[in-house]
Amino acid sequence: MSFVLGLLTLALLFIVIVQISKASELIKTLRSGNEQEETFSNSALFVTILGFGILIYTLVTCVYYKPHLLPKPASEQGVWIDNLLTITIILTGVVYVITQILLFAFVYKYQYSKKRKAYFFPDNNKLEIAWTIVPSIVLTILIGFAIQKWFKIFSPAPKDAIVIEATGKQYAWTLRYSGRDQKLGKRDFSLVNSDNELGINWNDPASKDDFIADELVLPVNKAVSINIGALDVIHNFWLPHFRLMMSAVPGVPTHLWFRPTITTEEMRKETNNPNFDYVLACNKLCGSGHYNMQKKVRVVTEEEYKAWLRDQKPYYLTAVH
Amino acid sequence: MQTSTITEQQAIQHAHGHDGAHHHTETFISKYIFSLDHKTIGKQFLIMGMIWAFIGGSMSVLFRIQLGWPDETFPILERIFSSWFTDGKINPEAYYSLITMHGTIMVFFVLTAGLSGTFANILIPLQIGARDMASPLMNALSFWLFFIAGVIMFASLFLPTGAASAGWTIYPPLSALPQVSPGSGNGMTFWLISIVLFVASTLMSGLNYVSTILNMRTKGMTMFRMPLTVWALFFTAIIGILSFPVLVSCVVLLIFDRSLGTSFYLSNIVIGGKALPFAGGSPILFQHLFWFLGHPEVYIIILPAMGIVSEVLAVHARKPIFGYKAMIFSILGITVLSFLVWAHHMFLSGMNPFLGSIFTLFTLLIAIPSAIKVFNWLTTLWKGNIRITPPTMFAIGFISIFISGGLTGIWLGNSTLDIQLHDTYFVVAHFHLVMGVAAFFGMFAGVYHWFPRMYGRMMNDTLAYIHFGITFIGAYLIFWPMHFIGLSGVPRRYYSFNEIEAFSQYATTNKIISAATIVVFLAQVIFLINFFWSMFKGRKSTQNPWHANTLEWTSPIEGVHGNWEGELPTVHRWPYDYSRDPESDVDFIPQTVPLSEKEKADKLHH
């Protein structure tokens, strides 16, 4: 019933709008004897108010949403990205405000007047060169900073990094830790069966102490090296709080390393949220359960990490024994 | 003064008889349906584009309802779309089919066929002074192939396994294996067939546009006297010809993987503990091939809109477009660079990080021609005498939105920042503004501007103002907050944000976005009412209602086959002689007017 009423109201609204417009059209036809009399001051004012209104809206929302954005980056790599982001925000923000103001100020200031003539100004090479060169220089500097960090982020992991393997499948992550020997047991596609989905080669001695964890637990301030892969379709390994992301592709191994710098406990204080948790989510459409493919991430102190390690049982024992 | 000269010329030409115009008896079918006249084909593309925009837009309303009110149930929607809903809520499978179809329809059917198809067909022959396209038959075939592609895509919505649901980018293995997603069954087959037909259609029209522009310009119409609309459509066609065939090869290899058991894109796949017999392929190869079209595609969408905006601004600001040649060279720059930036969609795909640095460089380079264009538009408005008509409003809205969406391209094109922003809502905000809404605004500017040329009547101004106001505010209300959602790490293509604690804080924002989506969608009904009502009942247009210089306004307003009765017009000057002579009381000099003695002496002519 309410749906029908809603539709009726909507239809009436449209009819009212159309009728008003028809009336204004009629007035225009009556006046059209002298086309030059047309003025555009109302419409110029309309566009100007909309334009400046929107400019204010966009700036106010920036302030409003600031506290809702991601908390400060929880990894060394994240800090680099965050700094670059700040530079980019300032740069593009300035251009945004200036160009929007000019656009709508021109609309208002140079609105049509019978008394005035537009200024015939077809080209000016100096201006064109100026706004070719200035953006080029600014962008070159920006690219310089960015690429330097890019290569640092994708440099080889330090030798002492903790090695973890993350494998995506619909709709879960399997996390395999390399255990005491810091070496992941080899995998072989031909060994895959329903009891050994990853195709781990149990003859490889390195596989014997590997264990599967149901949370991504990381010690603070230690480098972590993550081998990323997928079984069925492409997934994406996304750690928003660490500002790190990498695709998980079946058949193409990928890799990421980083150094977490803030423990979960510290971050809970930082964000004033006692329930705060880091999360690992999937960020590449992988099917109908894509929106719920997550794992909890816990950054702990060195001691807590060691204690946690002691509780983990090798996968070999549970899967084969 | 100028207009009277034109009518005199026409009267003279009329007296010469109909040597140029082809007259033969036409039935309703040959005139309106299987027509070979470029003006009719252009209108067919426009109407078809509008139908598709309505379908694609209503899909976004459906999935925005899920995102805005995830806990509510909508039994009324279930009654209409019974196979997509369970317990009053949309199914995840149907949700993913809808976002896939929304993207495909908007990108290919609305903003490629609807935008380029409409304006290239209507404007190219009329603005360069040709009687029709180089091959009118190929032109008509192009429309009908597009039509068939659309029918197949539409039919896929009603398949029992659902339409394609792997996103409009259809990355394999998700799109290759029906086991992992029901939409990758017959729905994907329909999608692939439809797209192959669509590419064939695009190629036919693209080749036609290029050969028409190169060979059929009227006397005096040198390349550097062509309006920027034609330049933009020219480069758009070239991009399409060079990049669309790559999409076909990409799609054909996927068809092989799906039906013939090849492994171009597949390797080491395990489903439910069972290893599939694929080896040696790479899903990343697909992405390279797909984005080799996919990225140029966004320029195929935006260049015609840029051309339309340049023309509309010059006409309504009564001022020449600033930096005509700089505009052409920046379009050329964008065209060349558009082929060198595709992998910025793949920084984190698993390709070698070294490639990332190269593609960052080229991607940020493309910001330069875009910046030149924006500064040139602003300078065109500076000291103009701007008539804020409906087309001007949309052109100005285009610039505002293009700036807002374009600047975030500098964020996303930077591989290092992409590590944080890739595939989040920030991307959704960016591309919807810069190539979705902006292209729509260019299209609206074009429709309002050339409506009198198409139907001999004016559209209603008041309805247009309401349409503009709601759409402009709505566009920002919908897409601006998505930047913040994305900066909070929320991924795109999520059916629900409630499952992951870190992404669940934006319930209110999402409600506002969804409400704005519905309002903006309804505002387009105002446009439709205006369009169809004005077609029959609108105020009659004069021969040259905007006092524009370009050739299309010299062709008889009622539209004749062959475009001009008698001889084709001769061109004597560039199209932007607005307010040229501060002494004169007429502020425009059409391209058909010969140079005056004074102008010849000045040597200022273009």
XYZ file of C-alpha atoms in Angstrom, chain A residues 3 10 14 17-18 20-22 24-25 28-29 32 35-36 38 40 43-44 46-47 50-51 54 57-59 61-70 80-82 84-85 88-89 92-93 95-97 99-100 102-104 106-107 110-114 116-124 127-128 131-132 135-136 139 142-143 145-147 149-151 153-154 169-171 189 192-195 197 230-234 236 238 240-241 243-254 273 275 277 279-294, chain B residues 76 92-93 96 165-167 171-174 177 180 267-273 275-276 278 282-284 287 317-324 326 347-350 353-354 356-357 360-361 364 367-368 371-372 375-376 378-379 381-389 393 396 399-400 403-404 407 410-411 414-417 419-424 460-463 465-466 468-469 472-473 476-477 480-481 484 487-489 491-496 499-500 502-503 505-506 509 522 525-526 529 533 539 542 545 547 574 576-582 584-587 606:
272
model
C 4.542 1.519 -2.098
C 6.152 10.539 -7.313
C 6.603 14.806 -11.934
C 7.341 19.857 -12.361
C 6.289 19.400 -15.968
C 5.540 24.548 -14.144
C 8.072 24.040 -16.905
C 5.368 24.245 -19.550
C 7.724 28.953 -18.190
C 8.014 27.772 -21.773
C 9.299 32.397 -23.178
C 7.316 31.927 -26.401
C 10.473 35.437 -27.973
C 15.472 36.983 -28.493
C 18.306 39.277 -27.516
C 17.062 36.968 -22.885
C 21.086 34.526 -18.115
C 20.952 30.661 -14.308
C 24.466 32.055 -13.754
C 22.156 29.197 -9.844
C 25.292 27.500 -11.187
C 25.731 25.198 -6.680
C 29.442 25.308 -7.485
C 29.688 21.918 -3.502
C 30.626 20.585 1.055
C 33.718 18.799 -0.242
C 36.012 20.678 2.142
C 33.441 16.522 4.604
C 37.253 16.277 4.541
C 37.313 17.631 8.087
C 34.305 15.557 9.147
C 35.646 12.225 7.911
C 39.266 12.752 8.987
C 38.849 10.975 12.372
C 37.110 8.041 10.657
C 39.970 7.204 8.330
C 42.531 4.484 9.030
C 56.341 5.827 3.889
C 53.078 5.441 1.994
C 51.272 7.686 4.448
C 53.636 10.275 0.282
C 49.861 10.409 0.578
C 49.870 14.251 -2.700
C 46.802 15.427 -0.764
C 46.201 18.055 -5.500
C 44.123 19.800 -2.812
C 45.018 22.651 -7.387
C 41.475 21.445 -6.652
C 40.494 24.496 -4.613
C 40.604 25.555 -10.172
C 37.101 25.113 -8.713
C 38.292 30.050 -10.772
C 35.705 27.994 -12.661
C 32.692 29.227 -10.729
C 34.375 33.045 -14.010
C 30.852 31.716 -14.475
C 31.637 36.793 -17.021
C 27.935 35.987 -17.285
C 26.193 37.223 -20.386
C 25.563 40.908 -20.795
C 24.280 42.635 -23.887
C 29.741 43.568 -23.157
C 31.716 41.703 -25.784
C 33.828 38.654 -25.064
C 37.557 39.211 -25.355
C 38.924 37.551 -28.508
C 41.831 35.576 -27.057
C 42.509 32.515 -29.216
C 45.943 31.493 -27.979
C 49.032 32.407 -26.050
C 50.649 30.436 -21.043
C 50.521 27.033 -22.747
C 51.075 25.075 -17.723
C 52.878 22.314 -19.516
C 52.895 20.263 -13.833
C 55.746 18.344 -15.506
C 54.989 15.451 -11.200
C 56.538 13.377 -7.009
C 57.446 10.360 -9.160
C 59.941 10.245 -4.277
C 57.370 7.608 -5.065
C 59.530 5.254 -7.103
C 59.842 4.107 -1.874
C 58.267 1.635 -4.290
C 61.587 -0.118 -4.812
C 58.918 -1.724 -0.378
C 59.602 -4.413 -2.987
C 40.827 -20.078 -1.566
C 37.102 -19.462 -1.659
C 36.511 -17.940 1.036
C 51.081 -29.573 -7.524
C 47.414 -32.344 -4.342
C 44.526 -34.461 -3.087
C 41.601 -33.950 -0.755
C 43.771 -34.705 2.306
C 45.048 -29.479 -0.571
C 45.912 -18.960 -4.265
C 44.314 -22.290 -5.026
C 41.218 -21.542 -7.077
C 40.788 -17.934 -8.242
C 42.623 -14.639 -7.770
C 44.093 -10.223 -2.769
C 44.979 -6.825 2.053
C 44.599 -2.085 5.552
C 46.171 -1.005 8.851
C 48.896 -0.229 4.148
C 49.959 -3.397 2.366
C 48.370 -5.302 -0.447
C 49.329 -7.988 -2.927
C 47.401 -10.248 -5.284
C 47.176 -13.957 -4.605
C 47.230 -15.603 -8.018
C 46.867 -19.327 -8.783
C 50.036 -20.455 -10.512
C 51.957 -17.204 -9.972
C 53.690 -16.883 -6.591
C 53.826 -13.359 -5.160
C 38.746 1.283 21.005
C 37.797 -4.031 20.680
C 41.734 -5.674 15.846
C 42.366 -7.543 9.899
C 43.458 -9.432 6.824
C 40.759 -9.156 4.149
C 40.338 -10.176 0.531
C 40.409 -7.296 -1.906
C 39.826 -8.967 -5.261
C 36.390 -10.184 -6.292
C 36.609 -13.936 -5.802
C 32.973 -15.077 -5.840
C 29.806 -14.696 -3.837
C 31.528 -14.950 -0.429
C 34.192 -12.367 -1.269
C 32.922 -9.855 1.300
C 33.580 -12.186 4.217
C 37.013 -13.637 3.548
C 38.922 -12.453 6.576
C 7.948 -5.795 -3.040
C 25.048 -12.316 -3.227
C 25.131 -14.051 -6.635
C 27.570 -9.646 -8.166
C 29.199 -12.137 -12.156
C 32.991 -11.833 -12.217
C 33.019 -8.026 -12.424
C 39.379 -11.819 -14.511
C 39.979 -15.541 -14.927
C 40.073 -18.044 -13.254
C 36.871 -16.688 -11.663
C 35.330 -21.923 -14.212
C 33.688 -21.306 -8.658
C 47.521 -23.035 -14.096
C 47.822 -24.964 -10.821
C 44.169 -24.746 -9.886
C 42.789 -26.721 -6.963
C 39.079 -26.836 -6.263
C 37.713 -28.802 -3.325
C 40.959 -30.718 -2.947
C 43.705 -30.515 -8.953
C 42.365 -29.377 -12.330
C 45.463 -26.894 -16.397
C 48.934 -17.170 -16.452
C 45.962 -15.174 -15.179
C 48.213 -12.111 -15.433
C 45.000 -8.794 -17.353
C 30.979 31.780 -23.910
C 30.976 33.638 -27.245
C 34.728 33.267 -27.322
C 37.165 31.123 -29.322
C 38.305 28.000 -27.527
C 41.615 28.937 -25.974
C 44.616 27.163 -27.487
C 42.886 25.331 -30.343
C 47.221 22.942 -27.907
C 50.641 -2.701 -10.017
C 49.781 -5.341 -7.428
C 48.734 -8.117 -9.794
C 51.940 -10.088 -9.328
C 57.563 -4.526 -9.566
C 60.083 -2.963 -11.952
C 55.339 -0.724 -11.919
C 57.839 2.124 -11.940
C 53.827 5.082 -12.950
C 55.969 7.384 -15.064
C 51.578 10.567 -14.393
C 48.147 14.133 -16.305
C 49.940 16.831 -18.297
C 45.889 19.573 -17.105
C 46.478 21.588 -20.295
C 43.521 25.233 -17.978
C 42.481 25.939 -21.569
C 39.189 27.881 -17.752
C 40.919 30.444 -19.971
C 35.648 31.153 -19.830
C 37.882 34.010 -18.691
C 36.583 37.339 -20.069
C 33.926 35.497 -22.022
C 30.326 36.563 -22.358
C 28.890 33.344 -21.016
C 25.291 32.385 -21.712
C 24.358 29.896 -19.008
C 22.057 27.707 -21.077
C 25.599 24.181 -17.325
C 30.710 23.582 -16.621
C 34.830 20.602 -15.895
C 34.118 20.666 -12.164
C 38.838 18.171 -12.029
C 37.521 16.402 -8.916
C 43.141 14.873 -9.577
C 47.498 11.402 -9.628
C 47.037 9.427 -6.412
C 51.317 6.399 -8.366
C 52.206 2.743 -7.784
C 53.345 3.377 -4.209
C 50.036 4.955 -3.199
C 49.440 -0.228 -2.487
C 46.980 1.408 -0.121
C 44.269 2.503 -2.544
C 44.025 -0.309 -5.089
C 40.515 -1.776 -5.436
C 39.163 0.213 -2.492
C 12.569 22.920 -22.027
C 14.987 25.080 -20.007
C 13.265 24.851 -16.623
C 13.219 21.067 -16.704
C 17.819 23.357 -14.797
C 16.091 21.001 -12.379
C 21.151 19.693 -13.850
C 20.776 20.824 -10.245
C 25.211 17.818 -10.141
C 24.581 17.868 -6.391
C 28.955 14.747 -5.452
C 26.730 13.342 -2.697
C 32.580 12.256 -2.871
C 32.086 10.322 0.416
C 36.734 8.619 2.570
C 40.758 5.833 2.513
C 39.437 3.834 5.468
C 40.483 0.672 3.660
C 37.343 -2.730 -0.522
C 35.023 -2.331 -3.488
C 32.720 -5.133 -4.660
C 31.587 -6.068 -1.155
C 28.051 -7.377 -0.828
C 27.913 -6.304 2.802
C 30.920 -8.985 8.270
C 34.269 -7.290 8.770
C 36.992 -2.663 10.408
C 34.776 -1.823 7.423
C 31.526 2.071 10.418
C 29.919 3.740 7.400
C 27.156 7.340 4.899
C 14.593 9.666 -10.686
C 13.213 10.665 -15.626
C 12.830 14.451 -15.807
C 10.201 13.503 -20.102
C 8.019 15.790 -24.868
C 9.367 25.268 -28.959
C 15.384 28.652 -35.484
C 19.512 28.865 -32.271
C 24.447 31.490 -33.096
C 38.241 28.074 -38.531
C 35.920 29.655 -33.481
C 35.558 33.210 -34.776
C 33.416 34.355 -31.872
C 33.511 38.023 -30.810
C 36.253 38.473 -33.359
C 35.426 42.019 -34.275
C 34.726 44.191 -31.209
C 30.527 44.547 -35.012
C 27.164 43.917 -33.334
C 27.232 40.257 -34.385
C 29.496 38.189 -32.190
C 43.285 30.528 -38.432
